[in-house]
PDB file of C-alpha atoms in Angstrom:
ATOM      1  CA  SER W   1       8.418  14.453 -16.587  1.00 51.00           C
ATOM      2  CA  SER W   2       6.737  12.413 -13.877  1.00 53.00           C
ATOM      3  CA  THR W   3       6.253  13.058 -10.202  1.00 50.00           C
ATOM      4  CA  LEU W   4       7.051   9.929  -8.216  1.00 53.00           C
ATOM      5  CA  TYR W   5       4.647   9.426  -5.351  1.00 49.00           C
ATOM      6  CA  THR W   6       6.472   6.899  -3.221  1.00 44.00           C
ATOM      7  CA  MET W   7       4.541   4.731  -0.832  1.00 42.00           C
ATOM      8  CA  GLU W   8       6.237   3.559   2.300  1.00 40.00           C
ATOM      9  CA  ALA W   9       4.916   0.029   2.088  1.00 39.00           C
ATOM     10  CA  ALA W  10       6.363  -0.389  -1.373  1.00 38.00           C
ATOM     11  CA  SER W  11       9.873   0.747  -0.485  1.00 36.00           C
ATOM     12  CA  PHE W  12      12.645  -1.509   0.701  1.00 34.00           C
ATOM     13  CA  THR W  13      16.186  -1.230   1.964  1.00 32.00           C
ATOM     14  CA  THR W  14      19.094  -3.501   1.107  1.00 33.00           C
ATOM     15  CA  TYR W  15      21.393  -3.981   4.049  1.00 36.00           C
ATOM     16  CA  SER W  16      25.075  -4.806   3.712  1.00 36.00           C
ATOM     17  CA  GLN W  17      26.425  -7.760   5.657  1.00 38.00           C
ATOM     18  CA  SER W  18      28.751  -5.473   7.582  1.00 38.00           C
ATOM     19  CA  GLN W  19      25.892  -3.758   9.428  1.00 44.00           C
ATOM     20  CA  SER W  20      25.439  -4.964  12.975  1.00 41.00           C
ATOM     21  CA  SER W  21      22.124  -6.107  14.429  1.00 46.00           C
ATOM     22  CA  THR W  22      22.110  -3.014  16.647  1.00 46.00           C
ATOM     23  CA  GLN W  23      22.296  -0.741  13.626  1.00 49.00           C
ATOM     24  CA  LEU W  24      19.493  -2.669  11.954  1.00 44.00           C
ATOM     25  CA  SER W  25      17.186  -2.386  14.958  1.00 47.00           C
ATOM     26  CA  GLN W  26      17.879   1.326  15.274  1.00 50.00           C
ATOM     27  CA  GLN W  27      17.138   1.871  11.605  1.00 49.00           C
ATOM     28  CA  GLU W  28      13.924  -0.138  11.806  1.00 47.00           C
ATOM     29  CA  GLU W  29      12.746   1.961  14.754  1.00 47.00           C
ATOM     30  CA  GLU W  30      13.399   5.124  12.783  1.00 45.00           C
ATOM     31  CA  GLU W  31      11.392   3.760   9.854  1.00 46.00           C
ATOM     32  CA  GLU W  32       8.324   3.080  12.004  1.00 52.00           C
ATOM     33  CA  GLU W  33       5.708   5.770  12.169  1.00 64.00           C
ATOM     34  CA  GLU W  34       2.155   5.889  13.391  1.00 83.00           C
ATOM     35  CA  SER W  35      -0.721   6.543  11.045  1.00 90.00           C
ATOM     36  CA  THR W  36      -4.481   6.213  11.011  1.00 93.00           C
ATOM     37  CA  LEU W  37      -6.353   4.350   8.301  1.00 94.00           C
ATOM     38  CA  VAL W  38      -9.075   6.775   7.202  1.00 95.00           C
ATOM     39  CA  ALA W  39     -10.577   5.357   4.013  1.00 95.00           C
ATOM     40  CA  ASN W  40     -10.141   2.931   1.151  1.00 96.00           C
ATOM     41  CA  LEU W  41     -11.073   2.904  -2.502  1.00 97.00           C
ATOM     42  CA  GLU W  42     -11.009   0.191  -5.121  1.00 97.00           C
ATOM     43  CA  CYS W  43     -10.522   1.227  -8.733  1.00 97.00           C
ATOM     44  CA  PRO W  44      -9.263  -0.457 -11.903  1.00 97.00           C
ATOM     45  CA  ILE W  45      -5.817  -0.321 -13.468  1.00 98.00           C
ATOM     46  CA  VAL W  46      -6.282  -0.121 -17.235  1.00 97.00           C
ATOM     47  CA  GLY W  47      -3.950  -0.489 -20.213  1.00 96.00           C
ATOM     48  CA  ILE W  48      -2.091  -3.416 -18.671  1.00 96.00           C
ATOM     49  CA  ARG W  49      -1.709  -5.169 -22.032  1.00 95.00           C
ATOM     50  CA  TYR W  50       0.506  -2.319 -23.269  1.00 95.00           C
ATOM     51  CA  TYR W  51       3.167  -2.760 -20.562  1.00 96.00           C
ATOM     52  CA  ASN W  52       5.479  -5.565 -19.530  1.00 93.00           C
ATOM     53  CA  GLY W  53       5.198  -4.967 -15.767  1.00 95.00           C
ATOM     54  CA  VAL W  54       3.257  -7.554 -13.760  1.00 95.00           C
ATOM     55  CA  ALA W  55       1.676  -7.255 -10.310  1.00 96.00           C
ATOM     56  CA  HIS W  56       0.222 -10.273  -8.518  1.00 95.00           C
ATOM     57  CA  PRO W  57      -2.535 -10.462  -5.863  1.00 96.00           C
ATOM     58  CA  GLY W  58      -1.240  -9.348  -2.482  1.00 95.00           C
ATOM     59  CA  GLU W  59       1.625  -7.280  -3.884  1.00 96.00           C
ATOM     60  CA  PHE W  60       2.195  -3.600  -3.199  1.00 96.00           C
ATOM     61  CA  VAL W  61       2.395  -1.180  -6.103  1.00 97.00           C
ATOM     62  CA  ILE W  62       3.791   2.329  -6.560  1.00 97.00           C
ATOM     63  CA  LEU W  63       1.749   5.294  -7.764  1.00 97.00           C
ATOM     64  CA  VAL W  64       3.428   7.760 -10.112  1.00 97.00           C
ATOM     65  CA  ARG W  65       1.782  11.064 -10.966  1.00 97.00           C
ATOM     66  CA  GLU W  66       2.163  12.153 -14.593  1.00 97.00           C
ATOM     67  CA  PRO W  67       1.024  15.806 -14.670  1.00 96.00           C
ATOM     68  CA  HIS W  68       2.649  16.304 -18.073  1.00 96.00           C
ATOM     69  CA  ASN W  69       1.068  13.256 -19.680  1.00 96.00           C
ATOM     70  CA  PRO W  70       0.021  14.449 -23.183  1.00 95.00           C
ATOM     71  CA  TYR W  71      -3.272  12.545 -23.014  1.00 94.00           C
ATOM     72  CA  ASP W  72      -4.381  13.324 -19.459  1.00 96.00           C
ATOM     73  CA  ARG W  73      -2.837  15.788 -16.997  1.00 97.00           C
ATOM     74  CA  ASN W  74      -4.478  13.833 -14.153  1.00 97.00           C
ATOM     75  CA  ALA W  75      -2.805  10.584 -15.206  1.00 98.00           C
ATOM     76  CA  ILE W  76      -1.567   8.253 -12.463  1.00 98.00           C
ATOM     77  CA  ARG W  77       0.742   5.465 -13.535  1.00 98.00           C
ATOM     78  CA  VAL W  78       1.005   2.254 -11.548  1.00 98.00           C
ATOM     79  CA  ASP W  79       4.394   0.514 -11.245  1.00 97.00           C
ATOM     80  CA  ASN W  80       5.191  -2.782  -9.563  1.00 96.00           C
ATOM     81  CA  ILE W  81       7.742  -3.126  -6.767  1.00 94.00           C
ATOM     82  CA  HIS W  82      10.502  -3.572  -9.361  1.00 94.00           C
ATOM     83  CA  GLY W  83       9.719  -0.185 -10.929  1.00 95.00           C
ATOM     84  CA  GLU W  84       8.163  -1.687 -14.045  1.00 97.00           C
ATOM     85  CA  LYS W  85       5.089  -0.066 -15.586  1.00 97.00           C
ATOM     86  CA  VAL W  86       1.896  -2.043 -15.028  1.00 97.00           C
ATOM     87  CA  GLY W  87      -0.755   0.392 -16.304  1.00 97.00           C
ATOM     88  CA  HIS W  88      -2.697   3.535 -15.355  1.00 98.00           C
ATOM     89  CA  ILE W  89      -5.542   4.197 -12.959  1.00 98.00           C
ATOM     90  CA  LYS W  90      -8.770   4.576 -14.906  1.00 97.00           C
ATOM     91  CA  ALA W  91      -9.309   8.215 -15.919  1.00 96.00           C
ATOM     92  CA  THR W  92     -12.620   8.635 -14.077  1.00 95.00           C
ATOM     93  CA  SER W  93     -10.901   7.742 -10.792  1.00 96.00           C
ATOM     94  CA  ALA W  94      -7.621   9.513 -11.585  1.00 97.00           C
ATOM     95  CA  THR W  95      -9.486  12.808 -12.040  1.00 97.00           C
ATOM     96  CA  LYS W  96     -10.524  12.669  -8.373  1.00 96.00           C
ATOM     97  CA  LEU W  97      -7.313  11.156  -7.018  1.00 97.00           C
ATOM     98  CA  ALA W  98      -4.771  13.401  -8.751  1.00 97.00           C
ATOM     99  CA  PRO W  99      -5.539  16.570  -6.709  1.00 97.00           C
ATOM    100  CA  ILE W 100      -5.261  14.547  -3.490  1.00 97.00           C
ATOM    101  CA  MET W 101      -1.893  13.112  -4.492  1.00 97.00           C
ATOM    102  CA  ASP W 102      -0.635  16.537  -5.540  1.00 97.00           C
ATOM    103  CA  ARG W 103      -1.470  17.913  -2.067  1.00 96.00           C
ATOM    104  CA  ALA W 104      -0.491  14.802  -0.117  1.00 95.00           C
ATOM    105  CA  GLU W 105       2.265  16.480   1.891  1.00 95.00           C
ATOM    106  CA  ARG W 106       0.062  19.383   2.924  1.00 94.00           C
ATOM    107  CA  LEU W 107      -2.888  17.103   3.696  1.00 95.00           C
ATOM    108  CA  LEU W 108      -0.685  14.771   5.753  1.00 95.00           C
ATOM    109  CA  VAL W 109      -2.009  11.798   3.834  1.00 96.00           C
ATOM    110  CA  ARG W 110      -0.225   8.695   2.573  1.00 96.00           C
ATOM    111  CA  ILE W 111      -1.812   6.518  -0.093  1.00 97.00           C
ATOM    112  CA  GLU W 112      -0.844   2.866  -0.334  1.00 96.00           C
ATOM    113  CA  GLY W 113      -1.866   0.537  -3.144  1.00 97.00           C
ATOM    114  CA  THR W 114      -2.122  -3.240  -3.308  1.00 97.00           C
ATOM    115  CA  ILE W 115      -3.518  -5.746  -5.784  1.00 97.00           C
ATOM    116  CA  PRO W 116      -6.435  -7.439  -3.964  1.00 96.00           C
ATOM    117  CA  ARG W 117      -7.153 -10.248  -6.453  1.00 95.00           C
ATOM    118  CA  LYS W 118      -6.668 -11.400 -10.026  1.00 95.00           C
ATOM    119  CA  GLY W 119      -7.897  -9.279 -12.912  1.00 95.00           C
ATOM    120  CA  SER W 120      -8.545  -9.845 -16.595  1.00 94.00           C
ATOM    121  CA  ALA W 121      -6.450  -9.433 -19.726  1.00 91.00           C
ATOM    122  CA  TYR W 122      -7.538  -5.792 -19.915  1.00 93.00           C
ATOM    123  CA  ASN W 123      -7.595  -4.469 -16.352  1.00 95.00           C
ATOM    124  CA  LEU W 124      -6.453  -5.199 -12.829  1.00 97.00           C
ATOM    125  CA  PRO W 125      -8.156  -4.276  -9.524  1.00 97.00           C
ATOM    126  CA  LEU W 126      -6.321  -1.811  -7.284  1.00 97.00           C
ATOM    127  CA  LEU W 127      -7.055  -1.266  -3.598  1.00 97.00           C
ATOM    128  CA  LEU W 128      -6.015   2.160  -2.333  1.00 97.00           C
ATOM    129  CA  GLU W 129      -5.767   2.874   1.396  1.00 97.00           C
ATOM    130  CA  PHE W 130      -5.602   6.436   2.720  1.00 97.00           C
ATOM    131  CA  TYR W 131      -3.600   6.942   5.916  1.00 96.00           C
ATOM    132  CA  SER W 132      -3.578  10.152   7.918  1.00 95.00           C
ATOM    133  CA  MET W 133      -0.197  11.136   9.348  1.00 94.00           C
ATOM    134  CA  ALA W 134      -1.789  13.803  11.571  1.00 92.00           C
ATOM    135  CA  ALA W 135      -1.446  13.576  15.344  1.00 86.00           C
ATOM    136  CA  THR W 136      -4.751  15.173  16.370  1.00 91.00           C
ATOM    137  CA  PRO W 137      -8.355  13.971  15.949  1.00 92.00           C
ATOM    138  CA  GLU W 138      -9.316  17.324  14.437  1.00 93.00           C
ATOM    139  CA  LEU W 139      -6.844  17.031  11.554  1.00 93.00           C
ATOM    140  CA  ILE W 140      -7.749  13.397  10.966  1.00 93.00           C
ATOM    141  CA  GLU W 141     -11.427  14.275  10.823  1.00 93.00           C
ATOM    142  CA  LYS W 142     -10.673  17.133   8.434  1.00 94.00           C
ATOM    143  CA  LEU W 143      -8.950  14.726   6.051  1.00 94.00           C
ATOM    144  CA  GLU W 144     -11.817  12.268   6.401  1.00 93.00           C
ATOM    145  CA  LYS W 145     -14.364  14.887   5.390  1.00 94.00           C
ATOM    146  CA  MET W 146     -12.241  16.041   2.450  1.00 95.00           C
ATOM    147  CA  LEU W 147     -11.879  12.488   1.148  1.00 95.00           C
ATOM    148  CA  GLN W 148     -15.584  11.856   1.477  1.00 93.00           C
ATOM    149  CA  LYS W 149     -16.387  15.047  -0.410  1.00 94.00           C
ATOM    150  CA  SER W 150     -13.931  14.233  -3.200  1.00 94.00           C
ATOM    151  CA  LEU W 151     -14.537  10.502  -3.549  1.00 94.00           C
ATOM    152  CA  GLN W 152     -18.085   9.874  -2.310  1.00 89.00           C
ATOM    153  CA  TYR W 153     -19.395   9.267  -5.833  1.00 89.00           C
ATOM    154  CA  GLN W 154     -16.821   6.554  -6.484  1.00 89.00           C
ATOM    155  CA  SER W 155     -18.814   3.339  -6.106  1.00 86.00           C
ATOM    156  CA  ASN W 156     -16.140   1.453  -4.163  1.00 92.00           C
ATOM    157  CA  PHE W 157     -15.167   4.211  -1.714  1.00 94.00           C
ATOM    158  CA  HIS W 158     -15.529   3.488   2.001  1.00 94.00           C
ATOM    159  CA  LEU W 159     -14.640   5.444   5.122  1.00 93.00           C
ATOM    160  CA  SER W 160     -12.800   3.288   7.616  1.00 85.00           C
ATOM    161  CA  ARG W 161     -14.191   4.974  10.702  1.00 60.00           C
ATOM    162  CA  GLU W 162     -17.837   5.196  11.746  1.00 47.00           C
ATOM    163  CA  CYS W 163     -19.524   8.356  10.466  1.00 44.00           C
ATOM    164  CA  SER W 164     -22.583  10.270  11.484  1.00 38.00           C
ATOM    165  CA  GLY W 165     -25.445  11.091   9.169  1.00 40.00           C
ATOM    166  CA  ASN W 166     -23.938  14.399   8.029  1.00 43.00           C
ATOM    167  CA  GLY W 167     -20.779  12.699   6.748  1.00 44.00           C
ATOM    168  CA  GLY W 168     -18.484  13.597   9.630  1.00 45.00           C
ATOM    169  CA  SER W 169     -16.922  11.370  12.245  1.00 43.00           C
ATOM    170  CA  LEU W 170     -18.515  10.998  15.621  1.00 38.00           C
ATOM    171  CA  ALA W 171     -17.386  14.258  17.168  1.00 39.00           C
ATOM    172  CA  THR W 172     -17.807  13.306  20.800  1.00 38.00           C
ATOM    173  CA  GLU W 173     -15.675  10.195  20.445  1.00 42.00           C
ATOM    174  CA  SER W 174     -12.917  11.870  18.443  1.00 39.00           C
ATOM    175  CA  GLN W 175     -12.680  14.740  20.893  1.00 40.00           C
ATOM    176  CA  GLU W 176     -12.339  12.471  23.901  1.00 42.00           C
ATOM    177  CA  LYS W 177      -9.494  10.322  22.631  1.00 43.00           C
ATOM    178  CA  LEU W 178      -7.243   9.732  19.671  1.00 42.00           C
ATOM    179  CA  PRO W 179      -8.494   7.192  17.122  1.00 45.00           C
ATOM    180  CA  PRO W 180      -6.732   3.835  16.821  1.00 49.00           C
ATOM    181  CA  THR W 181      -3.396   4.043  15.063  1.00 48.00           C
ATOM    182  CA  VAL W 182      -1.645   1.652  12.739  1.00 50.00           C
ATOM    183  CA  VAL W 183       2.116   1.175  12.932  1.00 47.00           C
ATOM    184  CA  LYS W 184       3.546   0.766   9.447  1.00 50.00           C
ATOM    185  CA  ARG W 185       6.976  -0.739   8.914  1.00 49.00           C
ATOM    186  CA  LYS W 186       8.952  -0.560   5.701  1.00 50.00           C
ATOM    187  CA  LEU W 187       9.303  -3.962   4.136  1.00 53.00           C
ATOM    188  CA  ASP W 188      12.703  -5.583   4.108  1.00 56.00           C
ATOM    189  CA  TRP W 189      12.375  -8.009   1.196  1.00 60.00           C
ATOM    190  CA  ASN W 190      15.538  -9.883   2.199  1.00 64.00           C
ATOM    191  CA  LYS W 191      14.029 -10.677   5.597  1.00 65.00           C
ATOM    192  CA  GLN W 192      10.733 -11.650   3.987  1.00 65.00           C
ATOM    193  CA  GLN W 193      12.562 -14.117   1.716  1.00 69.00           C
ATOM    194  CA  GLN W 194      14.536 -15.534   4.645  1.00 74.00           C
ATOM    195  CA  ALA W 195      11.346 -16.015   6.678  1.00 71.00           C
ATOM    196  CA  LEU W 196       9.700 -17.872   3.796  1.00 72.00           C
ATOM    197  CA  ASP W 197      12.753 -20.130   3.350  1.00 75.00           C
ATOM    198  CA  GLU W 198      12.742 -20.979   7.052  1.00 78.00           C
ATOM    199  CA  MET W 199       9.009 -21.739   6.966  1.00 77.00           C
ATOM    200  CA  PHE W 200       9.367 -24.135   4.023  1.00 73.00           C
ATOM    201  CA  ASP W 201      12.410 -25.822   5.589  1.00 77.00           C
ATOM    202  CA  LYS W 202      10.428 -26.441   8.778  1.00 75.00           C
ATOM    203  CA  GLN W 203       7.483 -27.864   6.831  1.00 75.00           C
ATOM    204  CA  LEU W 204       9.822 -30.207   4.956  1.00 75.00           C
ATOM    205  CA  GLU W 205      11.445 -31.308   8.203  1.00 75.00           C
ATOM    206  CA  ASP W 206       8.039 -32.033   9.774  1.00 72.00           C
ATOM    207  CA  GLN W 207       7.030 -34.089   6.749  1.00 71.00           C
ATOM    208  CA  TYR W 208      10.146 -36.248   7.069  1.00 70.00           C
ATOM    209  CA  LYS W 209       9.343 -36.862  10.744  1.00 70.00           C
ATOM    210  CA  ASP W 210       5.933 -38.289   9.817  1.00 67.00           C
ATOM    211  CA  LEU W 211       7.387 -40.794   7.350  1.00 68.00           C
ATOM    212  CA  PRO W 212       7.553 -44.388   8.655  1.00 71.00           C
ATOM    213  CA  ASN W 213      10.914 -46.032   9.141  1.00 70.00           C
ATOM    214  CA  VAL W 214      11.532 -48.498   6.328  1.00 66.00           C
ATOM    215  CA  ASN W 215      14.308 -51.062   6.488  1.00 70.00           C
ATOM    216  CA  MET W 216      16.011 -51.241   3.139  1.00 63.00           C
ATOM    217  CA  PRO W 217      16.969 -54.747   1.941  1.00 69.00           C
ATOM    218  CA  SER W 218      20.644 -55.535   2.122  1.00 63.00           C
TER     219      SER W 218
END
C-alpha cells in the first residue's frame, strides 16, 4: 500500500454552480493558512520512461510515500496533478526525504513540489520547498536545523533564511519578531482557466483595435 502525502498547492476543489459567491469566499478564507518557507531542494525524478504521466515546467506535483515498495522502503513516487504516475525521486535523495515525510505532521512541515524546467528522456528536475506551519520562531528554527542536518550533503539544498556560521538562524532576529510568512491558497483550476480565457480574449480584442479600417470594394 502507499501513503499519500498530499500537498496543498496541488489540490483543487470543484465548485457546483449552485454555490453562492459568499460561500465561495468563506471557503477560500478557510483554505488560507500562513506558513514560512524554510528551505528548498532540487533533486531528479527518475524512471519517467516507464510511466505514462507527464508533468510540464511550472506544474505542481504530488508526492506519494511507498513504504512497502518491494525495491526500496524509502521510495517516493511522484504523480502529476491528474493523479498519474510520473516517476520516483532518485533513491539517494529519497533516503533522506522519506523520514521527513513520515514525520511531517509532527514536524509541522509541508513539502511542495514543482517542475522548474524541462528534463531529458530519462529524468525530470523536481524543486521541493519546505514550509513550516509552526507559529513560533523557536519551532521554525528547530525545523530549519533538522532539515540542514538531514539534507546538508545534498548538493542542491538551500536554507531560505540567513544562517549563522554554526548552521542556525540568527537567534537575535528570530527572538525579536516572527519571520516573514507566506500565505498559501489552494488552487481552483476552474478559476485559473477562466482567468486565462479572459486574458486571451482581451489580447485578441486589443489586436483588432490596432488593425486599420479597410473599405471593402462593393
